[in-house]
């Protein structure tokens, strides 16, 4: 297991610029090498500045497939929608030419949409070129929440499901998430966290091994050819 590499920045603006520059370079390299690129991004509040910087990158966005890491089971009109967040903060300027793949299908529950979503996501070229994850102060990442009834399946390294529905105490709405195997083999894998509290949570996660207590540990401890890149600013 290669230890995560910590990239520290004095402020969130510097972090956003550096992460966007690094991600854009990986995407451009994928397009030059294989003709296309896949990018998986998380929702929540942290990624906004990063997504805005990335969306201004001058790359051939028409060759980039953008997908969400996870989604709250709400329509795009909801303020809780990650799809809406990505469309508003990334898909502006040059990046509006990218292909954006969302999760919400309009079914009443994510379970009812699973078969349709599995067909949708099994066609994505794998491994992703880039996956950018966030982390909650409870140690969740993606929608791998402590207390989720199917957490073992979500985190199974050889799991066969691309996507799964999640219900958990800390999740709010029902969720839909990519599973661990879809994320850990990304060519460039980043964990983007900000603030002192999350730095303390990261240190606690690194100091322990129980993934059911802090599911982000499944990412921190994943066996990868390239190390996990942790991006942090106060
Ligand atoms: O749907 C989501 O909420 C995200 O995908 C989730 O995994 C997020 O990365 C963390 O909850 C951190 O969220 P904040 O950036 O808002 O702290």
PDB file of C-alpha atoms and ligand atoms in Angstrom:
ATOM      1  CA  UNK A   1       0.000   0.000   0.000  1.00  0.00           C
ATOM      2  CA  UNK A   2       1.427   3.385  -0.988  1.00  0.00           C
ATOM      3  CA  UNK A   3       0.877   6.129   1.586  1.00  0.00           C
ATOM      4  CA  UNK A   4      -1.349   9.047   0.551  1.00  0.00           C
ATOM      5  CA  UNK A   5       0.513  12.166  -0.580  1.00  0.00           C
ATOM      6  CA  UNK A   6      -0.600  15.333   1.244  1.00  0.00           C
ATOM      7  CA  UNK A   7      -0.694  18.542  -0.836  1.00  0.00           C
ATOM      8  CA  UNK A   8      -1.106  21.463   1.610  1.00  0.00           C
ATOM      9  CA  UNK A   9      -2.040  24.981   0.538  1.00  0.00           C
ATOM     10  CA  UNK A  10      -2.117  28.273   2.443  1.00  0.00           C
ATOM     11  CA  UNK A  11      -5.627  29.018   1.244  1.00  0.00           C
ATOM     12  CA  UNK A  12      -8.568  27.528  -0.652  1.00  0.00           C
ATOM     13  CA  UNK A  13      -7.987  29.657  -3.739  1.00  0.00           C
ATOM     14  CA  UNK A  14      -4.454  28.289  -4.188  1.00  0.00           C
ATOM     15  CA  UNK A  15      -5.747  24.754  -3.634  1.00  0.00           C
ATOM     16  CA  UNK A  16      -8.535  25.181  -6.193  1.00  0.00           C
ATOM     17  CA  UNK A  17      -6.120  26.517  -8.814  1.00  0.00           C
ATOM     18  CA  UNK A  18      -3.558  23.775  -8.215  1.00  0.00           C
ATOM     19  CA  UNK A  19      -6.074  20.931  -8.206  1.00  0.00           C
ATOM     20  CA  UNK A  20      -7.795  22.283 -11.319  1.00  0.00           C
ATOM     21  CA  UNK A  21      -4.451  22.633 -13.111  1.00  0.00           C
ATOM     22  CA  UNK A  22      -3.454  19.078 -12.194  1.00  0.00           C
ATOM     23  CA  UNK A  23      -6.804  17.576 -13.178  1.00  0.00           C
ATOM     24  CA  UNK A  24      -6.884  19.492 -16.477  1.00  0.00           C
ATOM     25  CA  UNK A  25      -3.395  18.186 -17.314  1.00  0.00           C
ATOM     26  CA  UNK A  26      -4.458  14.578 -16.658  1.00  0.00           C
ATOM     27  CA  UNK A  27      -7.599  15.015 -18.784  1.00  0.00           C
ATOM     28  CA  UNK A  28      -5.618  16.612 -21.625  1.00  0.00           C
ATOM     29  CA  UNK A  29      -3.105  13.754 -21.479  1.00  0.00           C
ATOM     30  CA  UNK A  30      -5.904  11.175 -21.650  1.00  0.00           C
ATOM     31  CA  UNK A  31      -7.449  12.917 -24.638  1.00  0.00           C
ATOM     32  CA  UNK A  32      -4.062  13.064 -26.393  1.00  0.00           C
ATOM     33  CA  UNK A  33      -3.331   9.413 -25.597  1.00  0.00           C
ATOM     34  CA  UNK A  34      -6.709   7.718 -25.925  1.00  0.00           C
ATOM     35  CA  UNK A  35      -8.879  10.303 -27.600  1.00  0.00           C
ATOM     36  CA  UNK A  36     -11.190  10.805 -24.632  1.00  0.00           C
ATOM     37  CA  UNK A  37     -11.222  11.250 -20.845  1.00  0.00           C
ATOM     38  CA  UNK A  38     -13.480  10.407 -17.907  1.00  0.00           C
ATOM     39  CA  UNK A  39     -13.842  12.581 -14.838  1.00  0.00           C
ATOM     40  CA  UNK A  40     -15.803  11.707 -11.681  1.00  0.00           C
ATOM     41  CA  UNK A  41     -16.501  14.561  -9.284  1.00  0.00           C
ATOM     42  CA  UNK A  42     -18.164  14.788  -5.885  1.00  0.00           C
ATOM     43  CA  UNK A  43     -20.841  17.156  -4.735  1.00  0.00           C
ATOM     44  CA  UNK A  44     -21.298  18.990  -1.471  1.00  0.00           C
ATOM     45  CA  UNK A  45     -19.979  22.485  -0.744  1.00  0.00           C
ATOM     46  CA  UNK A  46     -16.205  22.005  -0.914  1.00  0.00           C
ATOM     47  CA  UNK A  47     -15.687  21.491  -4.669  1.00  0.00           C
ATOM     48  CA  UNK A  48     -17.320  24.726  -5.917  1.00  0.00           C
ATOM     49  CA  UNK A  49     -14.157  26.841  -6.325  1.00  0.00           C
ATOM     50  CA  UNK A  50     -12.200  23.909  -7.767  1.00  0.00           C
ATOM     51  CA  UNK A  51     -14.956  23.156 -10.287  1.00  0.00           C
ATOM     52  CA  UNK A  52     -15.107  26.792 -11.382  1.00  0.00           C
ATOM     53  CA  UNK A  53     -11.347  26.840 -12.001  1.00  0.00           C
ATOM     54  CA  UNK A  54     -11.430  23.490 -13.784  1.00  0.00           C
ATOM     55  CA  UNK A  55     -14.304  24.573 -16.027  1.00  0.00           C
ATOM     56  CA  UNK A  56     -12.113  27.380 -17.404  1.00  0.00           C
ATOM     57  CA  UNK A  57      -9.350  25.008 -18.528  1.00  0.00           C
ATOM     58  CA  UNK A  58      -8.673  25.189 -22.254  1.00  0.00           C
ATOM     59  CA  UNK A  59      -8.884  21.485 -23.101  1.00  0.00           C
ATOM     60  CA  UNK A  60     -11.060  19.631 -25.608  1.00  0.00           C
ATOM     61  CA  UNK A  61     -14.032  19.246 -23.290  1.00  0.00           C
ATOM     62  CA  UNK A  62     -16.088  17.683 -26.095  1.00  0.00           C
ATOM     63  CA  UNK A  63     -14.003  14.533 -25.482  1.00  0.00           C
ATOM     64  CA  UNK A  64     -14.624  14.477 -21.720  1.00  0.00           C
ATOM     65  CA  UNK A  65     -17.320  12.417 -19.979  1.00  0.00           C
ATOM     66  CA  UNK A  66     -18.131  13.924 -16.582  1.00  0.00           C
ATOM     67  CA  UNK A  67     -19.950  11.818 -14.035  1.00  0.00           C
ATOM     68  CA  UNK A  68     -20.926  12.326 -10.422  1.00  0.00           C
ATOM     69  CA  UNK A  69     -19.381  10.211  -7.670  1.00  0.00           C
ATOM     70  CA  UNK A  70     -22.718  10.177  -5.903  1.00  0.00           C
ATOM     71  CA  UNK A  71     -26.084  11.945  -5.745  1.00  0.00           C
ATOM     72  CA  UNK A  72     -28.802  12.738  -3.327  1.00  0.00           C
ATOM     73  CA  UNK A  73     -32.035  11.245  -4.690  1.00  0.00           C
ATOM     74  CA  UNK A  74     -33.547  14.590  -5.630  1.00  0.00           C
ATOM     75  CA  UNK A  75     -34.392  16.239  -8.963  1.00  0.00           C
ATOM     76  CA  UNK A  76     -31.963  18.714 -10.508  1.00  0.00           C
ATOM     77  CA  UNK A  77     -34.290  21.539  -9.442  1.00  0.00           C
ATOM     78  CA  UNK A  78     -33.488  20.803  -5.796  1.00  0.00           C
ATOM     79  CA  UNK A  79     -30.822  22.879  -4.061  1.00  0.00           C
ATOM     80  CA  UNK A  80     -29.484  19.565  -2.740  1.00  0.00           C
ATOM     81  CA  UNK A  81     -28.769  18.253  -6.263  1.00  0.00           C
ATOM     82  CA  UNK A  82     -25.117  17.466  -7.011  1.00  0.00           C
ATOM     83  CA  UNK A  83     -25.940  17.411 -10.714  1.00  0.00           C
ATOM     84  CA  UNK A  84     -27.143  20.995 -10.427  1.00  0.00           C
ATOM     85  CA  UNK A  85     -23.984  21.933  -8.510  1.00  0.00           C
ATOM     86  CA  UNK A  86     -21.728  20.493 -11.234  1.00  0.00           C
ATOM     87  CA  UNK A  87     -23.760  22.076 -14.021  1.00  0.00           C
ATOM     88  CA  UNK A  88     -23.629  25.487 -12.341  1.00  0.00           C
ATOM     89  CA  UNK A  89     -19.983  25.475 -11.255  1.00  0.00           C
ATOM     90  CA  UNK A  90     -18.159  23.293 -13.809  1.00  0.00           C
ATOM     91  CA  UNK A  91     -20.210  23.262 -16.986  1.00  0.00           C
ATOM     92  CA  UNK A  92     -19.741  26.940 -17.808  1.00  0.00           C
ATOM     93  CA  UNK A  93     -17.350  28.404 -20.361  1.00  0.00           C
ATOM     94  CA  UNK A  94     -15.127  25.847 -22.144  1.00  0.00           C
ATOM     95  CA  UNK A  95     -16.407  22.942 -20.039  1.00  0.00           C
ATOM     96  CA  UNK A  96     -20.008  23.334 -21.194  1.00  0.00           C
ATOM     97  CA  UNK A  97     -19.009  21.141 -24.155  1.00  0.00           C
ATOM     98  CA  UNK A  98     -18.370  18.154 -21.859  1.00  0.00           C
ATOM     99  CA  UNK A  99     -20.826  15.251 -21.583  1.00  0.00           C
ATOM    100  CA  UNK A 100     -22.411  15.179 -18.123  1.00  0.00           C
ATOM    101  CA  UNK A 101     -23.834  11.912 -16.803  1.00  0.00           C
ATOM    102  CA  UNK A 102     -26.194  12.242 -13.851  1.00  0.00           C
ATOM    103  CA  UNK A 103     -27.942   9.724 -11.626  1.00  0.00           C
ATOM    104  CA  UNK A 104     -31.439  10.977 -10.882  1.00  0.00           C
ATOM    105  CA  UNK A 105     -33.967   9.238 -13.138  1.00  0.00           C
ATOM    106  CA  UNK A 106     -37.257  10.448 -11.706  1.00  0.00           C
ATOM    107  CA  UNK A 107     -38.070   7.089 -10.102  1.00  0.00           C
ATOM    108  CA  UNK A 108     -39.526   7.383  -6.604  1.00  0.00           C
ATOM    109  CA  UNK A 109     -36.553   5.542  -5.105  1.00  0.00           C
ATOM    110  CA  UNK A 110     -32.959   4.885  -6.190  1.00  0.00           C
ATOM    111  CA  UNK A 111     -33.616   1.150  -5.884  1.00  0.00           C
ATOM    112  CA  UNK A 112     -36.190   1.385  -8.676  1.00  0.00           C
ATOM    113  CA  UNK A 113     -33.586   3.079 -10.910  1.00  0.00           C
ATOM    114  CA  UNK A 114     -30.705   0.686 -10.236  1.00  0.00           C
ATOM    115  CA  UNK A 115     -31.064  -1.488 -13.348  1.00  0.00           C
ATOM    116  CA  UNK A 116     -31.302   1.558 -15.639  1.00  0.00           C
ATOM    117  CA  UNK A 117     -28.308   3.155 -13.911  1.00  0.00           C
ATOM    118  CA  UNK A 118     -26.213  -0.009 -14.065  1.00  0.00           C
ATOM    119  CA  UNK A 119     -26.741  -0.130 -17.834  1.00  0.00           C
ATOM    120  CA  UNK A 120     -25.828   3.562 -18.023  1.00  0.00           C
ATOM    121  CA  UNK A 121     -22.654   3.259 -15.927  1.00  0.00           C
ATOM    122  CA  UNK A 122     -21.347  -0.054 -17.217  1.00  0.00           C
ATOM    123  CA  UNK A 123     -20.770   1.707 -20.554  1.00  0.00           C
ATOM    124  CA  UNK A 124     -18.425   4.295 -19.023  1.00  0.00           C
ATOM    125  CA  UNK A 125     -14.831   3.745 -20.095  1.00  0.00           C
ATOM    126  CA  UNK A 126     -12.857   2.479 -17.139  1.00  0.00           C
ATOM    127  CA  UNK A 127     -10.680   3.132 -15.235  1.00  0.00           C
ATOM    128  CA  UNK A 128     -11.621   6.777 -14.789  1.00  0.00           C
ATOM    129  CA  UNK A 129      -8.836   9.166 -15.661  1.00  0.00           C
ATOM    130  CA  UNK A 130      -9.718  11.362 -12.696  1.00  0.00           C
ATOM    131  CA  UNK A 131     -11.853  10.889  -9.586  1.00  0.00           C
ATOM    132  CA  UNK A 132     -12.131  13.658  -6.996  1.00  0.00           C
ATOM    133  CA  UNK A 133     -13.646  12.713  -3.638  1.00  0.00           C
ATOM    134  CA  UNK A 134     -14.728  14.749  -0.656  1.00  0.00           C
ATOM    135  CA  UNK A 135     -15.092  13.716   2.961  1.00  0.00           C
ATOM    136  CA  UNK A 136     -17.631  14.401   5.656  1.00  0.00           C
ATOM    137  CA  UNK A 137     -16.709  15.052   9.278  1.00  0.00           C
ATOM    138  CA  UNK A 138     -18.174  11.623  10.055  1.00  0.00           C
ATOM    139  CA  UNK A 139     -15.505  10.033   7.868  1.00  0.00           C
ATOM    140  CA  UNK A 140     -17.751   9.245   4.910  1.00  0.00           C
ATOM    141  CA  UNK A 141     -16.688   9.714   1.315  1.00  0.00           C
ATOM    142  CA  UNK A 142     -18.859   9.377  -1.778  1.00  0.00           C
ATOM    143  CA  UNK A 143     -22.025   8.014  -0.191  1.00  0.00           C
ATOM    144  CA  UNK A 144     -20.132   5.463   1.867  1.00  0.00           C
ATOM    145  CA  UNK A 145     -21.757   6.495   5.122  1.00  0.00           C
ATOM    146  CA  UNK A 146     -21.167   4.895   8.531  1.00  0.00           C
ATOM    147  CA  UNK A 147     -24.271   2.875   9.402  1.00  0.00           C
ATOM    148  CA  UNK A 148     -25.292   2.209   5.788  1.00  0.00           C
ATOM    149  CA  UNK A 149     -26.911  -1.253   5.713  1.00  0.00           C
ATOM    150  CA  UNK A 150     -24.995  -2.231   2.551  1.00  0.00           C
ATOM    151  CA  UNK A 151     -21.639  -0.651   3.479  1.00  0.00           C
ATOM    152  CA  UNK A 152     -19.760  -3.944   3.052  1.00  0.00           C
ATOM    153  CA  UNK A 153     -21.088  -4.266  -0.501  1.00  0.00           C
ATOM    154  CA  UNK A 154     -20.282  -0.624  -1.297  1.00  0.00           C
ATOM    155  CA  UNK A 155     -16.668  -1.083  -0.168  1.00  0.00           C
ATOM    156  CA  UNK A 156     -16.032  -4.608  -1.484  1.00  0.00           C
ATOM    157  CA  UNK A 157     -12.821  -4.325  -3.567  1.00  0.00           C
ATOM    158  CA  UNK A 158     -14.040  -7.011  -5.996  1.00  0.00           C
ATOM    159  CA  UNK A 159     -17.673  -5.930  -5.954  1.00  0.00           C
ATOM    160  CA  UNK A 160     -19.475  -6.243  -9.291  1.00  0.00           C
ATOM    161  CA  UNK A 161     -22.034  -3.467  -8.925  1.00  0.00           C
ATOM    162  CA  UNK A 162     -21.077  -0.151 -10.505  1.00  0.00           C
ATOM    163  CA  UNK A 163     -23.732   1.791  -8.609  1.00  0.00           C
ATOM    164  CA  UNK A 164     -25.781   1.220  -5.475  1.00  0.00           C
ATOM    165  CA  UNK A 165     -28.543   2.841  -3.465  1.00  0.00           C
ATOM    166  CA  UNK A 166     -27.677   3.983   0.053  1.00  0.00           C
ATOM    167  CA  UNK A 167     -29.763   4.754   3.140  1.00  0.00           C
ATOM    168  CA  UNK A 168     -27.881   5.847   6.236  1.00  0.00           C
ATOM    169  CA  UNK A 169     -28.424   7.986   9.354  1.00  0.00           C
ATOM    170  CA  UNK A 170     -26.051  10.733   8.219  1.00  0.00           C
ATOM    171  CA  UNK A 171     -27.008  10.758   4.545  1.00  0.00           C
ATOM    172  CA  UNK A 172     -30.151  12.871   4.621  1.00  0.00           C
ATOM    173  CA  UNK A 173     -32.077  11.809   1.514  1.00  0.00           C
ATOM    174  CA  UNK A 174     -31.681   8.341   0.013  1.00  0.00           C
ATOM    175  CA  UNK A 175     -28.468   8.331  -2.036  1.00  0.00           C
ATOM    176  CA  UNK A 176     -27.105   6.701  -5.152  1.00  0.00           C
ATOM    177  CA  UNK A 177     -23.336   6.195  -5.323  1.00  0.00           C
ATOM    178  CA  UNK A 178     -20.589   4.731  -7.435  1.00  0.00           C
ATOM    179  CA  UNK A 179     -19.076   1.804  -5.566  1.00  0.00           C
ATOM    180  CA  UNK A 180     -15.497   1.600  -4.332  1.00  0.00           C
ATOM    181  CA  UNK A 181     -14.123  -0.462  -7.252  1.00  0.00           C
ATOM    182  CA  UNK A 182     -15.345   2.210  -9.686  1.00  0.00           C
ATOM    183  CA  UNK A 183     -13.232   4.827  -7.906  1.00  0.00           C
ATOM    184  CA  UNK A 184     -10.039   3.348  -6.463  1.00  0.00           C
ATOM    185  CA  UNK A 185      -8.457   2.460  -9.811  1.00  0.00           C
ATOM    186  CA  UNK A 186      -8.758   6.003 -11.194  1.00  0.00           C
ATOM    187  CA  UNK A 187      -5.514   7.047 -12.831  1.00  0.00           C
ATOM    188  CA  UNK A 188      -5.547  10.246 -10.762  1.00  0.00           C
ATOM    189  CA  UNK A 189      -7.420   9.912  -7.455  1.00  0.00           C
ATOM    190  CA  UNK A 190      -7.772  12.947  -5.187  1.00  0.00           C
ATOM    191  CA  UNK A 191      -9.371  13.534  -1.801  1.00  0.00           C
ATOM    192  CA  UNK A 192     -10.255  17.233  -1.513  1.00  0.00           C
ATOM    193  CA  UNK A 193     -10.870  18.465   2.022  1.00  0.00           C
ATOM    194  CA  UNK A 194     -10.753  21.892   3.652  1.00  0.00           C
ATOM    195  CA  UNK A 195     -10.688  23.264   7.178  1.00  0.00           C
ATOM    196  CA  UNK A 196      -9.090  22.323  10.483  1.00  0.00           C
ATOM    197  CA  UNK A 197     -11.939  20.012  11.518  1.00  0.00           C
ATOM    198  CA  UNK A 198     -11.558  17.838   8.439  1.00  0.00           C
ATOM    199  CA  UNK A 199      -7.797  17.770   8.883  1.00  0.00           C
ATOM    200  CA  UNK A 200      -8.402  16.333  12.361  1.00  0.00           C
ATOM    201  CA  UNK A 201     -10.868  13.809  10.896  1.00  0.00           C
ATOM    202  CA  UNK A 202      -8.293  12.806   8.276  1.00  0.00           C
ATOM    203  CA  UNK A 203      -5.641  12.273  10.958  1.00  0.00           C
ATOM    204  CA  UNK A 204      -8.107  10.110  12.921  1.00  0.00           C
ATOM    205  CA  UNK A 205      -8.922   8.122   9.792  1.00  0.00           C
ATOM    206  CA  UNK A 206      -5.237   7.551   9.061  1.00  0.00           C
ATOM    207  CA  UNK A 207      -4.636   6.458  12.669  1.00  0.00           C
ATOM    208  CA  UNK A 208      -7.251   3.686  12.557  1.00  0.00           C
ATOM    209  CA  UNK A 209      -8.322   0.772  10.364  1.00  0.00           C
ATOM    210  CA  UNK A 210     -12.035   0.159  11.011  1.00  0.00           C
ATOM    211  CA  UNK A 211     -13.701   1.087   7.708  1.00  0.00           C
ATOM    212  CA  UNK A 212     -17.188   0.670   9.140  1.00  0.00           C
ATOM    213  CA  UNK A 213     -16.383   3.439  11.639  1.00  0.00           C
ATOM    214  CA  UNK A 214     -14.795   5.719   8.993  1.00  0.00           C
ATOM    215  CA  UNK A 215     -15.453   4.471   5.447  1.00  0.00           C
ATOM    216  CA  UNK A 216     -12.955   6.957   3.977  1.00  0.00           C
ATOM    217  CA  UNK A 217     -10.355   4.500   5.295  1.00  0.00           C
ATOM    218  CA  UNK A 218     -11.267   2.195   2.410  1.00  0.00           C
ATOM    219  CA  UNK A 219      -9.948   4.904   0.067  1.00  0.00           C
ATOM    220  CA  UNK A 220      -6.950   5.858   2.226  1.00  0.00           C
ATOM    221  CA  UNK A 221      -5.861   2.225   2.473  1.00  0.00           C
ATOM    222  CA  UNK A 222      -6.657   1.144  -1.082  1.00  0.00           C
ATOM    223  CA  UNK A 223      -3.902  -0.654  -2.978  1.00  0.00           C
ATOM    224  CA  UNK A 224      -3.072   1.553  -5.982  1.00  0.00           C
ATOM    225  CA  UNK A 225      -0.311   1.877  -8.555  1.00  0.00           C
ATOM    226  CA  UNK A 226      -0.250   5.635  -7.885  1.00  0.00           C
ATOM    227  CA  UNK A 227      -0.699   7.153  -4.404  1.00  0.00           C
ATOM    228  CA  UNK A 228      -3.905   8.860  -3.334  1.00  0.00           C
ATOM    229  CA  UNK A 229      -3.478  12.644  -3.532  1.00  0.00           C
ATOM    230  CA  UNK A 230      -4.937  14.489  -0.536  1.00  0.00           C
ATOM    231  CA  UNK A 231      -5.517  18.199  -1.161  1.00  0.00           C
ATOM    232  CA  UNK A 232      -5.984  20.297   1.978  1.00  0.00           C
ATOM    233  CA  UNK A 233      -6.206  23.961   2.888  1.00  0.00           C
ATOM    234  CA  UNK A 234      -7.266  25.557   6.208  1.00  0.00           C
TER     235      UNK A 234
HETATM  236  O1  LIG B   1     -23.125  14.251  -2.013  1.00  0.00           O
HETATM  237  C1  LIG B   1     -22.227  14.613  -1.251  1.00  0.00           C
HETATM  238  O2  LIG B   1     -22.428  15.260  -0.198  1.00  0.00           O
HETATM  239  C2  LIG B   1     -20.794  14.318  -1.578  1.00  0.00           C
HETATM  240  O3  LIG B   1     -20.550  13.570  -2.621  1.00  0.00           O
HETATM  241  C3  LIG B   1     -20.126  13.883  -0.316  1.00  0.00           C
HETATM  242  O4  LIG B   1     -19.407  12.723  -0.304  1.00  0.00           O
HETATM  243  C4  LIG B   1     -19.262  15.055   0.059  1.00  0.00           C
HETATM  244  O5  LIG B   1     -18.028  14.974  -0.629  1.00  0.00           O
HETATM  245  C5  LIG B   1     -19.047  15.124   1.531  1.00  0.00           C
HETATM  246  O6  LIG B   1     -20.312  15.008   2.165  1.00  0.00           O
HETATM  247  C6  LIG B   1     -18.383  16.446   1.917  1.00  0.00           C
HETATM  248  O7  LIG B   1     -19.321  17.457   1.646  1.00  0.00           O
HETATM  249  P1  LIG B   1     -18.938  19.016   1.906  1.00  0.00           P
HETATM  250  O8  LIG B   1     -17.955  19.364   0.838  1.00  0.00           O
HETATM  251  O9  LIG B   1     -20.243  19.737   1.743  1.00  0.00           O
HETATM  252  O10 LIG B   1     -18.347  19.094   3.287  1.00  0.00           O
END
